[in-house]
């Protein structure tokens, strides 16, 4: 509950960063809880990954078992306006598919909503070491450059000719040197996913095990993170997770969109529903 790695967490009310922990909506200024320097990260100190969810429905033992969780986020929670009812459903289906469906309904006041699933992936097995050798393909021709505090500058820049270019499959570590030479200790950046609707976002392949993961989603962005902040974290079965010990592919709206009118809006009006669907397909 006190960790800051967000292992497997459902992130909200707004995933990623909000600059200076504040925004203005419908003429009213809102001050949030800062927990990342002066900024708000992943919903604040007590984001959705640190609250108690209710199991609303579950079906086991079928061909497509699923479980649905529910959480009511109250007006003013971590500084965000309005009440929000949130549901997330995890469902398994054949062959080797995990679907995650999230929705959130706003009540009373308009509010930003940007939910994300913060899973860490190491296809060679947890605690097996670095993912720098895993091959990644990202279906993204652009990314959102950031400042030193990881807040987007507002630009949408082409990945071509940069260390961020994974339009063709490449090992994670093959281009990371271009970041390290700039004083950036790994990937932690939002990509602009090509196309629209439910579409391919990423493919990850582990050569040692032969495992492949495909990610599909319907959001405009995906945060590619190479666990730069992990250092000697003890996990399942006593395994120790270190630097670059996993990667995250967090489909999402763009960071700090509530302060960037040029970015796709994350504002949900009272009675309206936010939706976010993703599908993970595994092969061996």
PDB file of N, CA and C in Angstrom, residues 31-32 68 84 98 109 113 120 122 146 154 159 167 172 178-179 198 203 205 210 229 249 258:
ATOM      1  N   UNK A  31      -6.788  22.369  -7.008  1.00  0.00           N
ATOM      2  CA  UNK A  31      -5.468  22.052  -6.478  1.00  0.00           C
ATOM      3  C   UNK A  31      -5.469  20.589  -6.039  1.00  0.00           C
ATOM      4  N   UNK A  32      -4.550  19.803  -6.587  1.00  0.00           N
ATOM      5  CA  UNK A  32      -4.472  18.383  -6.294  1.00  0.00           C
ATOM      6  C   UNK A  32      -3.402  18.097  -5.248  1.00  0.00           C
ATOM      7  N   UNK A  68     -15.208  -8.709 -11.908  1.00  0.00           N
ATOM      8  CA  UNK A  68     -15.458  -7.277 -12.037  1.00  0.00           C
ATOM      9  C   UNK A  68     -15.331  -6.609 -10.680  1.00  0.00           C
ATOM     10  N   UNK A  84     -17.262   9.719  -8.986  1.00  0.00           N
ATOM     11  CA  UNK A  84     -17.042   8.852 -10.144  1.00  0.00           C
ATOM     12  C   UNK A  84     -17.246   7.399  -9.720  1.00  0.00           C
ATOM     13  N   UNK A  98      -5.971 -12.228 -22.281  1.00  0.00           N
ATOM     14  CA  UNK A  98      -6.451 -11.482 -21.120  1.00  0.00           C
ATOM     15  C   UNK A  98      -7.044 -10.172 -21.614  1.00  0.00           C
ATOM     16  N   UNK A 109     -20.239  16.747 -11.138  1.00  0.00           N
ATOM     17  CA  UNK A 109     -19.341  17.733 -11.722  1.00  0.00           C
ATOM     18  C   UNK A 109     -18.531  17.085 -12.834  1.00  0.00           C
ATOM     19  N   UNK A 113     -10.687  12.094 -16.295  1.00  0.00           N
ATOM     20  CA  UNK A 113     -10.531  10.666 -16.010  1.00  0.00           C
ATOM     21  C   UNK A 113      -9.557  10.088 -17.029  1.00  0.00           C
ATOM     22  N   UNK A 120       3.687  -4.939 -14.955  1.00  0.00           N
ATOM     23  CA  UNK A 120       5.092  -5.076 -15.327  1.00  0.00           C
ATOM     24  C   UNK A 120       5.263  -6.420 -16.041  1.00  0.00           C
ATOM     25  N   UNK A 122       7.969  -9.248 -17.833  1.00  0.00           N
ATOM     26  CA  UNK A 122       9.254  -9.835 -18.190  1.00  0.00           C
ATOM     27  C   UNK A 122       8.923 -11.218 -18.737  1.00  0.00           C
ATOM     28  N   UNK A 146       9.217  15.483 -23.327  1.00  0.00           N
ATOM     29  CA  UNK A 146       8.981  15.956 -21.963  1.00  0.00           C
ATOM     30  C   UNK A 146      10.134  16.822 -21.486  1.00  0.00           C
ATOM     31  N   UNK A 154       4.136  19.711 -24.956  1.00  0.00           N
ATOM     32  CA  UNK A 154       3.019  20.063 -25.818  1.00  0.00           C
ATOM     33  C   UNK A 154       3.239  19.692 -27.268  1.00  0.00           C
ATOM     34  N   UNK A 159       9.190   9.924 -34.150  1.00  0.00           N
ATOM     35  CA  UNK A 159      10.185   9.044 -33.535  1.00  0.00           C
ATOM     36  C   UNK A 159      11.338   8.774 -34.490  1.00  0.00           C
ATOM     37  N   UNK A 167       9.281   1.377 -34.438  1.00  0.00           N
ATOM     38  CA  UNK A 167       8.283   1.030 -35.451  1.00  0.00           C
ATOM     39  C   UNK A 167       8.583  -0.317 -36.093  1.00  0.00           C
ATOM     40  N   UNK A 172      15.120  -3.852 -26.629  1.00  0.00           N
ATOM     41  CA  UNK A 172      14.958  -2.669 -25.776  1.00  0.00           C
ATOM     42  C   UNK A 172      16.295  -1.969 -25.578  1.00  0.00           C
ATOM     43  N   UNK A 178      21.374   5.850 -26.533  1.00  0.00           N
ATOM     44  CA  UNK A 178      21.089   7.206 -26.980  1.00  0.00           C
ATOM     45  C   UNK A 178      20.395   8.040 -25.936  1.00  0.00           C
ATOM     46  N   UNK A 179      19.676   7.378 -25.019  1.00  0.00           N
ATOM     47  CA  UNK A 179      19.053   8.088 -23.903  1.00  0.00           C
ATOM     48  C   UNK A 179      20.058   8.330 -22.792  1.00  0.00           C
ATOM     49  N   UNK A 198     -10.031   0.111 -31.319  1.00  0.00           N
ATOM     50  CA  UNK A 198      -9.254  -0.995 -30.762  1.00  0.00           C
ATOM     51  C   UNK A 198      -8.274  -1.457 -31.835  1.00  0.00           C
ATOM     52  N   UNK A 203       4.045  -5.147 -29.628  1.00  0.00           N
ATOM     53  CA  UNK A 203       4.372  -6.570 -29.607  1.00  0.00           C
ATOM     54  C   UNK A 203       5.700  -6.710 -28.876  1.00  0.00           C
ATOM     55  N   UNK A 205       8.593  -9.639 -27.681  1.00  0.00           N
ATOM     56  CA  UNK A 205       9.035 -11.006 -27.950  1.00  0.00           C
ATOM     57  C   UNK A 205      10.288 -11.305 -27.129  1.00  0.00           C
ATOM     58  N   UNK A 210      10.844 -17.815 -26.188  1.00  0.00           N
ATOM     59  CA  UNK A 210       9.938 -17.902 -27.320  1.00  0.00           C
ATOM     60  C   UNK A 210       8.576 -17.295 -27.062  1.00  0.00           C
ATOM     61  N   UNK A 229      13.222   2.851 -12.178  1.00  0.00           N
ATOM     62  CA  UNK A 229      13.251   3.150 -10.752  1.00  0.00           C
ATOM     63  C   UNK A 229      13.364   1.940  -9.853  1.00  0.00           C
ATOM     64  N   UNK A 249       3.785  -1.230 -20.403  1.00  0.00           N
ATOM     65  CA  UNK A 249       3.133  -0.640 -21.574  1.00  0.00           C
ATOM     66  C   UNK A 249       1.755  -0.195 -21.121  1.00  0.00           C
ATOM     67  N   UNK A 258      -5.055  17.610 -19.162  1.00  0.00           N
ATOM     68  CA  UNK A 258      -6.000  18.562 -18.573  1.00  0.00           C
ATOM     69  C   UNK A 258      -5.473  19.993 -18.642  1.00  0.00           C
TER      70      UNK A 258
END
